[in-house]
mmCIF file of C-alpha atoms and ligand atoms in Angstrom:
data_model
loop_
_atom_site.group_PDB
_atom_site.id
_atom_site.type_symbol
_atom_site.label_atom_id
_atom_site.label_comp_id
_atom_site.label_asym_id
_atom_site.label_seq_id
_atom_site.Cartn_x
_atom_site.Cartn_y
_atom_site.Cartn_z
ATOM 1 C CA UNK A 16 -57.752 -19.281 -8.505
ATOM 2 C CA UNK A 17 -58.298 -19.153 -12.267
ATOM 3 C CA UNK A 18 -55.860 -21.728 -13.644
ATOM 4 C CA UNK A 19 -54.472 -21.362 -17.153
ATOM 5 C CA UNK A 20 -56.060 -24.698 -18.045
ATOM 6 C CA UNK A 21 -58.038 -27.404 -16.226
ATOM 7 C CA UNK A 22 -58.200 -30.536 -18.349
ATOM 8 C CA UNK A 23 -60.365 -32.492 -15.902
ATOM 9 C CA UNK A 24 -62.986 -29.771 -15.979
ATOM 10 C CA UNK A 25 -62.641 -29.323 -19.726
ATOM 11 C CA UNK A 26 -63.397 -33.008 -20.310
ATOM 12 C CA UNK A 27 -66.166 -33.284 -17.734
ATOM 13 C CA UNK A 28 -69.030 -32.765 -20.230
ATOM 14 C CA UNK A 29 -67.721 -35.811 -22.132
ATOM 15 C CA UNK A 30 -67.115 -38.198 -19.187
ATOM 16 C CA UNK A 31 -70.223 -40.286 -19.696
ATOM 17 C CA UNK A 32 -69.776 -40.674 -23.445
ATOM 18 C CA UNK A 33 -66.066 -41.469 -22.939
ATOM 19 C CA UNK A 34 -66.893 -44.175 -20.409
ATOM 20 C CA UNK A 35 -69.391 -45.769 -22.778
ATOM 21 C CA UNK A 36 -66.928 -45.614 -25.665
ATOM 22 C CA UNK A 37 -64.145 -47.079 -23.514
ATOM 23 C CA UNK A 38 -66.390 -49.946 -22.397
ATOM 24 C CA UNK A 39 -67.325 -50.688 -25.993
ATOM 25 C CA UNK A 40 -63.690 -50.838 -27.119
ATOM 26 C CA UNK A 41 -62.615 -52.776 -24.036
ATOM 27 C CA UNK A 42 -65.231 -55.440 -24.630
ATOM 28 C CA UNK A 43 -64.634 -55.557 -28.395
ATOM 29 C CA UNK A 44 -61.195 -57.093 -27.847
ATOM 30 C CA UNK A 45 -59.794 -55.074 -30.810
ATOM 31 C CA UNK A 46 -57.415 -52.283 -29.741
ATOM 32 C CA UNK A 47 -55.208 -51.234 -32.674
ATOM 33 C CA UNK A 48 -56.291 -50.103 -36.187
ATOM 34 C CA UNK A 49 -59.909 -51.116 -36.125
ATOM 35 C CA UNK A 50 -63.239 -49.517 -36.864
ATOM 36 C CA UNK A 51 -62.940 -46.708 -34.280
ATOM 37 C CA UNK A 52 -59.829 -45.396 -36.045
ATOM 38 C CA UNK A 53 -61.437 -45.589 -39.505
ATOM 39 C CA UNK A 54 -64.565 -43.872 -38.205
ATOM 40 C CA UNK A 55 -62.564 -41.034 -36.684
ATOM 41 C CA UNK A 56 -60.316 -40.637 -39.737
ATOM 42 C CA UNK A 57 -63.342 -40.302 -41.994
ATOM 43 C CA UNK A 58 -65.143 -37.879 -39.682
ATOM 44 C CA UNK A 59 -62.030 -35.763 -39.134
ATOM 45 C CA UNK A 60 -61.193 -35.529 -42.863
ATOM 46 C CA UNK A 61 -64.822 -34.457 -43.453
ATOM 47 C CA UNK A 62 -64.512 -31.835 -40.721
ATOM 48 C CA UNK A 63 -61.305 -30.441 -42.240
ATOM 49 C CA UNK A 64 -62.900 -30.674 -45.735
ATOM 50 C CA UNK A 65 -59.967 -32.725 -46.925
ATOM 51 C CA UNK A 66 -60.373 -35.844 -49.103
ATOM 52 C CA UNK A 67 -58.264 -38.121 -46.872
ATOM 53 C CA UNK A 68 -57.284 -38.391 -43.215
ATOM 54 C CA UNK A 69 -54.978 -40.824 -41.424
ATOM 55 C CA UNK A 70 -54.741 -41.173 -37.647
ATOM 56 C CA UNK A 71 -51.245 -41.255 -36.158
ATOM 57 C CA UNK A 72 -49.564 -41.455 -32.770
ATOM 58 C CA UNK A 73 -48.723 -37.731 -32.411
ATOM 59 C CA UNK A 74 -48.484 -34.365 -34.109
ATOM 60 C CA UNK A 75 -44.709 -34.663 -34.361
ATOM 61 C CA UNK A 76 -45.045 -38.002 -36.153
ATOM 62 C CA UNK A 77 -47.540 -36.421 -38.554
ATOM 63 C CA UNK A 78 -44.952 -33.774 -39.524
ATOM 64 C CA UNK A 79 -42.117 -36.311 -39.891
ATOM 65 C CA UNK A 80 -44.206 -38.791 -41.897
ATOM 66 C CA UNK A 81 -45.433 -36.022 -44.238
ATOM 67 C CA UNK A 82 -41.804 -35.144 -45.017
ATOM 68 C CA UNK A 83 -40.902 -38.825 -45.517
ATOM 69 C CA UNK A 84 -43.740 -39.390 -47.995
ATOM 70 C CA UNK A 85 -42.484 -36.574 -50.225
ATOM 71 C CA UNK A 86 -39.155 -38.418 -50.757
ATOM 72 C CA UNK A 87 -37.039 -35.249 -50.842
ATOM 73 C CA UNK A 88 -33.361 -35.531 -51.808
ATOM 74 C CA UNK A 89 -30.874 -36.056 -48.969
ATOM 75 C CA UNK A 90 -29.552 -32.491 -48.899
ATOM 76 C CA UNK A 91 -33.005 -30.903 -49.034
ATOM 77 C CA UNK A 92 -33.690 -27.683 -47.161
ATOM 78 C CA UNK A 93 -37.096 -27.149 -45.615
ATOM 79 C CA UNK A 94 -38.291 -23.654 -44.730
ATOM 80 C CA UNK A 95 -39.846 -23.388 -41.249
ATOM 81 C CA UNK A 96 -40.859 -20.396 -39.119
ATOM 82 C CA UNK A 97 -38.351 -19.112 -36.529
ATOM 83 C CA UNK A 98 -41.350 -18.545 -34.238
ATOM 84 C CA UNK A 99 -42.908 -21.943 -33.597
ATOM 85 C CA UNK A 100 -43.104 -24.808 -31.142
ATOM 86 C CA UNK A 101 -39.946 -26.930 -31.325
ATOM 87 C CA UNK A 102 -41.792 -29.850 -32.982
ATOM 88 C CA UNK A 103 -41.876 -28.110 -36.375
ATOM 89 C CA UNK A 104 -38.097 -27.728 -36.427
ATOM 90 C CA UNK A 105 -37.462 -31.145 -34.873
ATOM 91 C CA UNK A 106 -39.602 -32.845 -37.525
ATOM 92 C CA UNK A 107 -37.324 -31.542 -40.289
ATOM 93 C CA UNK A 108 -34.215 -32.731 -38.417
ATOM 94 C CA UNK A 109 -35.731 -36.141 -37.567
ATOM 95 C CA UNK A 110 -36.713 -36.620 -41.211
ATOM 96 C CA UNK A 111 -33.049 -36.020 -42.129
ATOM 97 C CA UNK A 112 -33.303 -32.581 -43.733
ATOM 98 C CA UNK A 113 -32.020 -29.073 -43.029
ATOM 99 C CA UNK A 114 -34.363 -26.602 -41.312
ATOM 100 C CA UNK A 115 -34.076 -23.053 -42.697
ATOM 101 C CA UNK A 116 -35.731 -20.470 -40.458
ATOM 102 C CA UNK A 117 -37.790 -17.519 -41.670
ATOM 103 C CA UNK A 118 -38.822 -14.712 -39.322
ATOM 104 C CA UNK A 119 -42.461 -14.062 -38.400
ATOM 105 C CA UNK A 120 -44.595 -11.033 -39.102
ATOM 106 C CA UNK A 121 -44.927 -9.117 -35.831
ATOM 107 C CA UNK A 122 -48.627 -8.483 -36.494
ATOM 108 C CA UNK A 123 -49.656 -12.137 -36.991
ATOM 109 C CA UNK A 124 -46.767 -14.025 -35.289
ATOM 110 C CA UNK A 125 -46.836 -16.353 -38.304
ATOM 111 C CA UNK A 126 -44.124 -16.792 -40.930
ATOM 112 C CA UNK A 127 -43.665 -13.548 -42.893
ATOM 113 C CA UNK A 128 -44.530 -14.449 -46.488
ATOM 114 C CA UNK A 129 -42.487 -11.483 -47.747
ATOM 115 C CA UNK A 130 -39.282 -12.894 -46.190
ATOM 116 C CA UNK A 131 -39.530 -16.429 -47.578
ATOM 117 C CA UNK A 132 -38.090 -15.949 -51.068
ATOM 118 C CA UNK A 133 -34.735 -14.587 -49.847
ATOM 119 C CA UNK A 134 -34.170 -17.916 -48.033
ATOM 120 C CA UNK A 135 -34.903 -20.110 -51.047
ATOM 121 C CA UNK A 136 -31.875 -21.879 -52.584
ATOM 122 C CA UNK A 137 -31.562 -24.606 -55.219
ATOM 123 C CA UNK A 138 -31.802 -27.126 -52.331
ATOM 124 C CA UNK A 139 -35.095 -25.773 -50.977
ATOM 125 C CA UNK A 140 -37.775 -28.402 -51.548
ATOM 126 C CA UNK A 141 -40.571 -27.622 -49.114
ATOM 127 C CA UNK A 142 -42.142 -25.074 -46.806
ATOM 128 C CA UNK A 143 -43.452 -26.367 -43.501
ATOM 129 C CA UNK A 144 -45.370 -23.566 -41.846
ATOM 130 C CA UNK A 145 -47.201 -23.296 -38.541
ATOM 131 C CA UNK A 146 -50.640 -21.723 -38.088
ATOM 132 C CA UNK A 147 -49.582 -20.454 -34.678
ATOM 133 C CA UNK A 148 -52.045 -19.841 -31.820
ATOM 134 C CA UNK A 149 -54.930 -20.805 -34.165
ATOM 135 C CA UNK A 150 -54.423 -18.170 -36.878
ATOM 136 C CA UNK A 151 -53.846 -19.379 -40.440
ATOM 137 C CA UNK A 152 -50.811 -18.004 -42.304
ATOM 138 C CA UNK A 153 -51.080 -15.628 -45.249
ATOM 139 C CA UNK A 154 -51.879 -18.481 -47.610
ATOM 140 C CA UNK A 155 -52.460 -16.677 -50.908
ATOM 141 C CA UNK A 156 -48.908 -15.292 -50.923
ATOM 142 C CA UNK A 157 -47.412 -18.558 -49.683
ATOM 143 C CA UNK A 158 -49.230 -20.688 -52.244
ATOM 144 C CA UNK A 159 -47.962 -18.373 -54.998
ATOM 145 C CA UNK A 160 -44.370 -18.796 -53.734
ATOM 146 C CA UNK A 161 -44.736 -22.587 -53.643
ATOM 147 C CA UNK A 162 -46.053 -22.614 -57.184
ATOM 148 C CA UNK A 163 -43.363 -20.281 -58.521
ATOM 149 C CA UNK A 164 -40.467 -22.241 -56.941
ATOM 150 C CA UNK A 165 -42.087 -25.700 -57.160
ATOM 151 C CA UNK A 166 -42.004 -26.291 -53.423
ATOM 152 C CA UNK A 167 -44.124 -28.745 -51.463
ATOM 153 C CA UNK A 168 -46.263 -27.245 -48.702
ATOM 154 C CA UNK A 169 -46.886 -28.884 -45.331
ATOM 155 C CA UNK A 170 -49.094 -27.158 -42.764
ATOM 156 C CA UNK A 171 -48.490 -27.630 -39.045
ATOM 157 C CA UNK A 172 -52.129 -27.378 -37.906
ATOM 158 C CA UNK A 173 -51.504 -28.539 -34.326
ATOM 159 C CA UNK A 174 -53.006 -25.280 -33.013
ATOM 160 C CA UNK A 175 -55.466 -24.588 -35.829
ATOM 161 C CA UNK A 176 -58.271 -27.195 -35.959
ATOM 162 C CA UNK A 177 -61.032 -25.479 -37.954
ATOM 163 C CA UNK A 178 -59.203 -22.157 -38.443
ATOM 164 C CA UNK A 179 -59.777 -20.431 -41.787
ATOM 165 C CA UNK A 180 -58.119 -17.990 -44.190
ATOM 166 C CA UNK A 181 -60.523 -16.365 -46.687
ATOM 167 C CA UNK A 182 -63.029 -19.089 -45.872
ATOM 168 C CA UNK A 183 -60.625 -21.989 -46.543
ATOM 169 C CA UNK A 184 -59.727 -24.311 -43.721
ATOM 170 C CA UNK A 185 -56.288 -25.085 -42.281
ATOM 171 C CA UNK A 186 -55.052 -28.450 -43.508
ATOM 172 C CA UNK A 187 -56.435 -28.076 -47.048
ATOM 173 C CA UNK A 188 -53.882 -25.718 -48.616
ATOM 174 C CA UNK A 189 -50.776 -27.882 -48.825
ATOM 175 C CA UNK A 190 -49.863 -31.455 -49.725
ATOM 176 C CA UNK A 191 -50.447 -32.263 -46.053
ATOM 177 C CA UNK A 192 -52.119 -30.841 -42.963
ATOM 178 C CA UNK A 193 -50.512 -32.183 -39.764
ATOM 179 C CA UNK A 194 -52.673 -32.198 -36.638
ATOM 180 C CA UNK A 195 -51.982 -32.945 -32.975
ATOM 181 C CA UNK A 196 -54.597 -34.138 -30.512
ATOM 182 C CA UNK A 197 -52.378 -33.656 -27.456
ATOM 183 C CA UNK A 198 -54.777 -33.192 -24.499
ATOM 184 C CA UNK A 199 -54.498 -29.380 -24.371
ATOM 185 C CA UNK A 200 -55.167 -28.836 -28.095
ATOM 186 C CA UNK A 201 -58.584 -27.556 -29.231
ATOM 187 C CA UNK A 202 -59.408 -31.150 -30.210
ATOM 188 C CA UNK A 203 -57.590 -33.023 -27.448
ATOM 189 C CA UNK A 204 -57.442 -36.761 -26.694
ATOM 190 C CA UNK A 205 -56.718 -38.300 -23.283
ATOM 191 C CA UNK A 206 -53.173 -39.098 -24.332
ATOM 192 C CA UNK A 207 -51.008 -38.651 -27.401
ATOM 193 C CA UNK A 208 -52.589 -38.714 -30.851
ATOM 194 C CA UNK A 209 -52.244 -36.990 -34.223
ATOM 195 C CA UNK A 210 -53.369 -37.099 -37.839
ATOM 196 C CA UNK A 211 -52.487 -36.094 -41.373
ATOM 197 C CA UNK A 212 -54.997 -34.787 -43.892
ATOM 198 C CA UNK A 213 -54.196 -34.907 -47.614
ATOM 199 C CA UNK A 214 -55.647 -34.593 -51.112
ATOM 200 C CA UNK A 215 -53.661 -37.237 -52.967
ATOM 201 C CA UNK A 216 -54.681 -40.902 -52.902
ATOM 202 C CA UNK A 217 -51.117 -42.186 -53.385
ATOM 203 C CA UNK A 218 -50.024 -40.100 -50.385
ATOM 204 C CA UNK A 219 -52.934 -41.512 -48.390
ATOM 205 C CA UNK A 220 -51.828 -45.089 -49.104
ATOM 206 C CA UNK A 221 -48.197 -44.268 -48.331
ATOM 207 C CA UNK A 222 -49.014 -42.644 -44.969
ATOM 208 C CA UNK A 223 -51.100 -45.662 -43.968
ATOM 209 C CA UNK A 224 -48.185 -47.915 -44.825
ATOM 210 C CA UNK A 225 -45.532 -45.758 -43.087
ATOM 211 C CA UNK A 226 -47.463 -45.540 -39.810
ATOM 212 C CA UNK A 227 -47.570 -49.347 -39.658
ATOM 213 C CA UNK A 228 -43.968 -50.496 -40.261
ATOM 214 C CA UNK A 229 -44.083 -49.638 -43.958
ATOM 215 C CA UNK A 230 -46.532 -52.447 -44.436
ATOM 216 C CA UNK A 231 -49.775 -52.428 -46.402
ATOM 217 C CA UNK A 232 -50.092 -56.217 -46.301
ATOM 218 C CA UNK A 233 -49.297 -57.912 -42.983
ATOM 219 C CA UNK A 234 -45.623 -58.994 -42.762
ATOM 220 C CA UNK A 235 -44.819 -57.458 -46.168
ATOM 221 C CA UNK A 236 -42.597 -54.401 -45.606
ATOM 222 C CA UNK A 237 -42.366 -52.313 -48.754
ATOM 223 C CA UNK A 238 -41.094 -49.189 -46.982
ATOM 224 C CA UNK A 239 -38.903 -48.223 -44.033
ATOM 225 C CA UNK A 240 -41.714 -47.188 -41.740
ATOM 226 C CA UNK A 241 -42.598 -46.214 -38.197
ATOM 227 C CA UNK A 242 -44.829 -47.464 -35.450
ATOM 228 C CA UNK A 243 -47.154 -44.480 -35.314
ATOM 229 C CA UNK A 244 -50.634 -45.918 -35.038
ATOM 230 C CA UNK A 245 -53.554 -44.133 -33.441
ATOM 231 C CA UNK A 246 -55.207 -46.551 -31.026
ATOM 232 C CA UNK A 247 -58.871 -47.490 -30.870
ATOM 233 C CA UNK A 248 -59.479 -46.057 -27.391
ATOM 234 C CA UNK A 249 -58.184 -42.572 -28.287
ATOM 235 C CA UNK A 250 -59.975 -42.658 -31.663
ATOM 236 C CA UNK A 251 -63.247 -43.394 -29.841
ATOM 237 C CA UNK A 252 -62.724 -40.424 -27.522
ATOM 238 C CA UNK A 253 -61.761 -38.166 -30.423
ATOM 239 C CA UNK A 254 -64.879 -39.049 -32.440
ATOM 240 C CA UNK A 255 -66.975 -37.968 -29.466
ATOM 241 C CA UNK A 256 -65.136 -34.697 -28.917
ATOM 242 C CA UNK A 257 -65.061 -33.884 -32.637
ATOM 243 C CA UNK A 258 -68.849 -33.507 -32.544
ATOM 244 C CA UNK A 259 -68.325 -30.704 -30.003
ATOM 245 C CA UNK A 260 -65.343 -29.041 -31.665
ATOM 246 C CA UNK A 261 -67.439 -26.235 -33.172
ATOM 247 C CA UNK A 262 -68.934 -25.516 -29.731
ATOM 248 C CA UNK A 263 -65.435 -25.500 -28.214
ATOM 249 C CA UNK A 264 -64.235 -23.076 -30.909
ATOM 250 C CA UNK A 265 -67.275 -20.794 -30.500
ATOM 251 C CA UNK A 266 -66.711 -20.696 -26.750
ATOM 252 C CA UNK A 267 -63.060 -19.737 -27.174
ATOM 253 C CA UNK A 268 -63.998 -17.106 -29.789
ATOM 254 C CA UNK A 269 -66.543 -15.623 -27.370
ATOM 255 C CA UNK A 270 -63.898 -15.431 -24.615
ATOM 256 C CA UNK A 271 -61.445 -13.832 -27.069
ATOM 257 C CA UNK A 272 -64.075 -11.200 -27.897
ATOM 258 C CA UNK A 273 -64.226 -10.247 -24.216
ATOM 259 C CA UNK A 274 -60.452 -9.763 -24.174
ATOM 260 C CA UNK A 275 -60.538 -7.693 -27.372
ATOM 261 C CA UNK A 276 -63.244 -5.440 -25.967
ATOM 262 C CA UNK A 277 -62.099 -5.284 -22.353
ATOM 263 C CA UNK A 278 -58.310 -5.198 -22.213
ATOM 264 C CA UNK A 279 -56.761 -1.737 -22.076
ATOM 265 C CA UNK A 280 -54.503 -0.584 -24.889
ATOM 266 C CA UNK A 281 -51.249 -1.140 -22.933
ATOM 267 C CA UNK A 282 -51.427 -4.761 -23.963
ATOM 268 C CA UNK A 283 -50.658 -5.626 -27.576
ATOM 269 C CA UNK A 284 -53.536 -7.847 -28.639
ATOM 270 C CA UNK A 285 -53.620 -10.271 -31.584
ATOM 271 C CA UNK A 286 -54.432 -8.776 -34.962
ATOM 272 C CA UNK A 287 -58.048 -9.045 -36.092
ATOM 273 C CA UNK A 288 -58.742 -9.000 -39.814
ATOM 274 C CA UNK A 289 -61.786 -10.152 -41.816
ATOM 275 C CA UNK A 290 -59.648 -12.555 -43.920
ATOM 276 C CA UNK A 291 -58.816 -14.609 -40.843
ATOM 277 C CA UNK A 292 -61.124 -16.785 -38.768
ATOM 278 C CA UNK A 293 -58.991 -17.622 -35.720
ATOM 279 C CA UNK A 294 -59.753 -20.516 -33.359
ATOM 280 C CA UNK A 295 -57.725 -19.147 -30.424
ATOM 281 C CA UNK A 296 -55.924 -22.283 -29.330
ATOM 282 C CA UNK A 297 -53.938 -19.611 -27.504
ATOM 283 C CA UNK A 298 -54.887 -15.995 -26.752
ATOM 284 C CA UNK A 299 -51.656 -14.073 -26.325
ATOM 285 C CA UNK A 300 -50.892 -10.478 -25.562
ATOM 286 C CA UNK A 301 -47.504 -8.800 -25.594
ATOM 287 C CA UNK A 302 -46.118 -6.420 -22.990
ATOM 288 C CA UNK A 303 -42.586 -5.106 -22.384
ATOM 289 C CA UNK A 304 -42.825 -6.065 -18.687
ATOM 290 C CA UNK A 305 -44.124 -9.554 -19.422
ATOM 291 C CA UNK A 306 -42.384 -11.347 -16.531
ATOM 292 C CA UNK A 307 -43.589 -8.769 -14.002
ATOM 293 C CA UNK A 308 -47.112 -9.029 -15.426
ATOM 294 C CA UNK A 309 -47.068 -12.827 -15.188
ATOM 295 C CA UNK A 310 -45.957 -12.629 -11.540
ATOM 296 C CA UNK A 311 -48.601 -9.966 -10.746
ATOM 297 C CA UNK A 312 -51.346 -12.127 -12.268
ATOM 298 C CA UNK A 313 -50.152 -15.166 -10.334
ATOM 299 C CA UNK A 314 -50.269 -13.163 -7.071
ATOM 300 C CA UNK A 315 -53.847 -12.292 -7.984
ATOM 301 C CA UNK A 316 -54.784 -15.919 -8.549
ATOM 302 C CA UNK A 317 -54.551 -16.019 -12.343
ATOM 303 C CA UNK A 318 -52.512 -18.656 -14.127
ATOM 304 C CA UNK A 319 -50.829 -17.825 -17.427
ATOM 305 C CA UNK A 320 -48.331 -19.539 -19.739
ATOM 306 C CA UNK A 321 -45.605 -18.411 -22.120
ATOM 307 C CA UNK A 322 -45.729 -19.797 -25.663
ATOM 308 C CA UNK A 323 -42.783 -19.910 -25.854
ATOM 309 C CA UNK A 324 -39.984 -18.694 -23.548
ATOM 310 C CA UNK A 325 -37.025 -19.726 -25.781
ATOM 311 C CA UNK A 326 -37.073 -19.679 -29.612
ATOM 312 C CA UNK A 327 -35.910 -22.852 -31.425
ATOM 313 C CA UNK A 328 -32.614 -21.321 -32.655
ATOM 314 C CA UNK A 329 -31.585 -20.590 -29.040
ATOM 315 C CA UNK A 330 -32.479 -24.028 -27.658
ATOM 316 C CA UNK A 331 -29.367 -25.739 -26.314
ATOM 317 C CA UNK A 332 -29.899 -28.956 -28.254
ATOM 318 C CA UNK A 333 -30.340 -27.077 -31.528
ATOM 319 C CA UNK A 334 -27.509 -24.525 -31.466
ATOM 320 C CA UNK A 335 -25.387 -26.444 -34.000
ATOM 321 C CA UNK A 336 -28.066 -26.011 -36.672
ATOM 322 C CA UNK A 337 -28.255 -22.221 -36.437
ATOM 323 C CA UNK A 338 -24.728 -21.037 -35.579
ATOM 324 C CA UNK A 339 -24.178 -17.338 -36.155
ATOM 325 C CA UNK A 340 -27.781 -16.790 -37.183
ATOM 326 C CA UNK A 341 -30.005 -14.238 -35.504
ATOM 327 C CA UNK A 342 -33.778 -13.973 -35.445
ATOM 328 C CA UNK A 343 -34.598 -10.735 -33.594
ATOM 329 C CA UNK A 344 -38.342 -10.756 -34.341
ATOM 330 C CA UNK A 345 -38.789 -14.270 -32.954
ATOM 331 C CA UNK A 346 -36.707 -13.242 -29.933
ATOM 332 C CA UNK A 347 -38.807 -10.123 -29.375
ATOM 333 C CA UNK A 348 -41.989 -12.237 -29.362
ATOM 334 C CA UNK A 349 -40.523 -14.825 -27.023
ATOM 335 C CA UNK A 350 -39.489 -12.069 -24.587
ATOM 336 C CA UNK A 351 -42.820 -10.238 -24.528
ATOM 337 C CA UNK A 352 -45.602 -12.763 -25.144
ATOM 338 C CA UNK A 353 -48.000 -14.009 -22.480
ATOM 339 C CA UNK A 354 -50.859 -16.478 -22.962
ATOM 340 C CA UNK A 355 -54.065 -15.728 -21.059
ATOM 341 C CA UNK A 356 -56.695 -18.249 -19.865
ATOM 342 C CA UNK A 357 -59.017 -19.164 -22.763
ATOM 343 C CA UNK A 358 -60.120 -22.729 -22.134
ATOM 344 C CA UNK A 359 -63.442 -24.438 -22.882
ATOM 345 C CA UNK A 360 -63.425 -24.882 -19.086
ATOM 346 C CA UNK A 361 -63.400 -21.099 -18.427
ATOM 347 C CA UNK A 362 -66.564 -19.046 -18.011
ATOM 348 C CA UNK A 363 -67.154 -15.497 -19.230
ATOM 349 C CA UNK A 364 -67.009 -14.453 -15.567
ATOM 350 C CA UNK A 365 -63.514 -15.953 -15.293
ATOM 351 C CA UNK A 366 -62.377 -13.874 -18.247
ATOM 352 C CA UNK A 367 -64.055 -10.692 -16.924
ATOM 353 C CA UNK A 368 -62.073 -11.223 -13.727
ATOM 354 C CA UNK A 369 -58.808 -11.670 -15.667
ATOM 355 C CA UNK A 370 -59.538 -8.465 -17.616
ATOM 356 C CA UNK A 371 -60.323 -6.520 -14.460
ATOM 357 C CA UNK A 372 -57.075 -7.611 -12.773
ATOM 358 C CA UNK A 373 -55.025 -7.012 -15.938
ATOM 359 C CA UNK A 374 -56.352 -3.507 -16.402
ATOM 360 C CA UNK A 375 -55.086 -2.626 -12.905
ATOM 361 C CA UNK A 376 -51.495 -3.562 -13.885
HETATM 362 C C1 PLP B 416 -48.432 -29.482 -30.056
HETATM 363 C C2 PLP B 416 -47.698 -29.073 -31.269
HETATM 364 C C3 PLP B 416 -46.993 -30.005 -32.051
HETATM 365 C C4 PLP B 416 -46.707 -31.398 -31.635
HETATM 366 O O1 PLP B 416 -47.746 -32.217 -31.355
HETATM 367 P P1 PLP B 416 -47.526 -33.516 -30.459
HETATM 368 O O2 PLP B 416 -48.825 -34.236 -30.616
HETATM 369 O O3 PLP B 416 -47.255 -33.065 -29.068
HETATM 370 O O4 PLP B 416 -46.384 -34.291 -31.034
HETATM 371 C C5 PLP B 416 -46.434 -29.569 -33.235
HETATM 372 N N1 PLP B 416 -46.499 -28.284 -33.612
HETATM 373 C C6 PLP B 416 -47.138 -27.362 -32.883
HETATM 374 C C7 PLP B 416 -47.196 -25.961 -33.374
HETATM 375 C C8 PLP B 416 -47.745 -27.717 -31.679
HETATM 376 O O5 PLP B 416 -48.365 -26.772 -30.950
#
């Protein structure tokens, strides 16, 4: 069996270092907002090449807190992709604003920059885009739109740690880069964790306050905040794994190369273009008989996933926000996409096997 993911195996190379780090934190007697968190925040911001980083409790919190810091008016509309994980849309709703969906480009699966302007109204205040599957969006066009219409830009980088567009890294284009360290992400913790990167010192101070009850000085609450602190134990683990993130990315890129070279043309593979340096959080293909293909692979001992089976606008809990709206490109992707094994835990032989079985479909 080649599972889609095997987190135990993925983390095995780090077990010893994790145990040492855990012991150190355990014995320190200091578990929340201490030196492990500061050390990780500094190292992660350096990695992203962003001036500031703040550790948070999750990727969703990072998105919500970024929106809160910007202090948008109550009726603000925020542009989000129609093809994304639900968290991007939920963050806008949880922050109290209106999500406005824009269809993806079928070649990149990311928000189609050429379709953004037609959705901009006088209430539009921000664009919150997702670098889906580990491919950065078309940032030159999007930055120009933000500048022209004076919109804030927030990047959902939950799947794009280290990904680049024209040499520039995800999380450095907008006001904020929001990261998740959910265990399956390219930089994964052993529980929930997230972070924001940012350029602006005032934003940095505000995020640090908001994550801790809106308090910069103990028991002084200057803002309506959250409890969204990254804990010392997870920060310790993340600092260790961060040192291996480039190796993790290179491994995934090498596995992707095998798919690009080996898979027959029946499968629609991700677009490759010299402007984009993808980190392949997910390697997807598309096929009209996706469900049959998934079942066939399972019968041949190969685990796959679908990212994602139902687009946000068709999710039961979200119907009221998108009544009468249709997003056929997002729907097409959701009906045909299949994610293939591409973990740090997989070997090149695993992927050769997947390719061999797939090419017999
Ligand atoms: C994982 C993910 C999130 C949410 O991160 P959590 O840490 O699970 O809250 C947000 N957006 C995208 C695109 C994701 O893949």
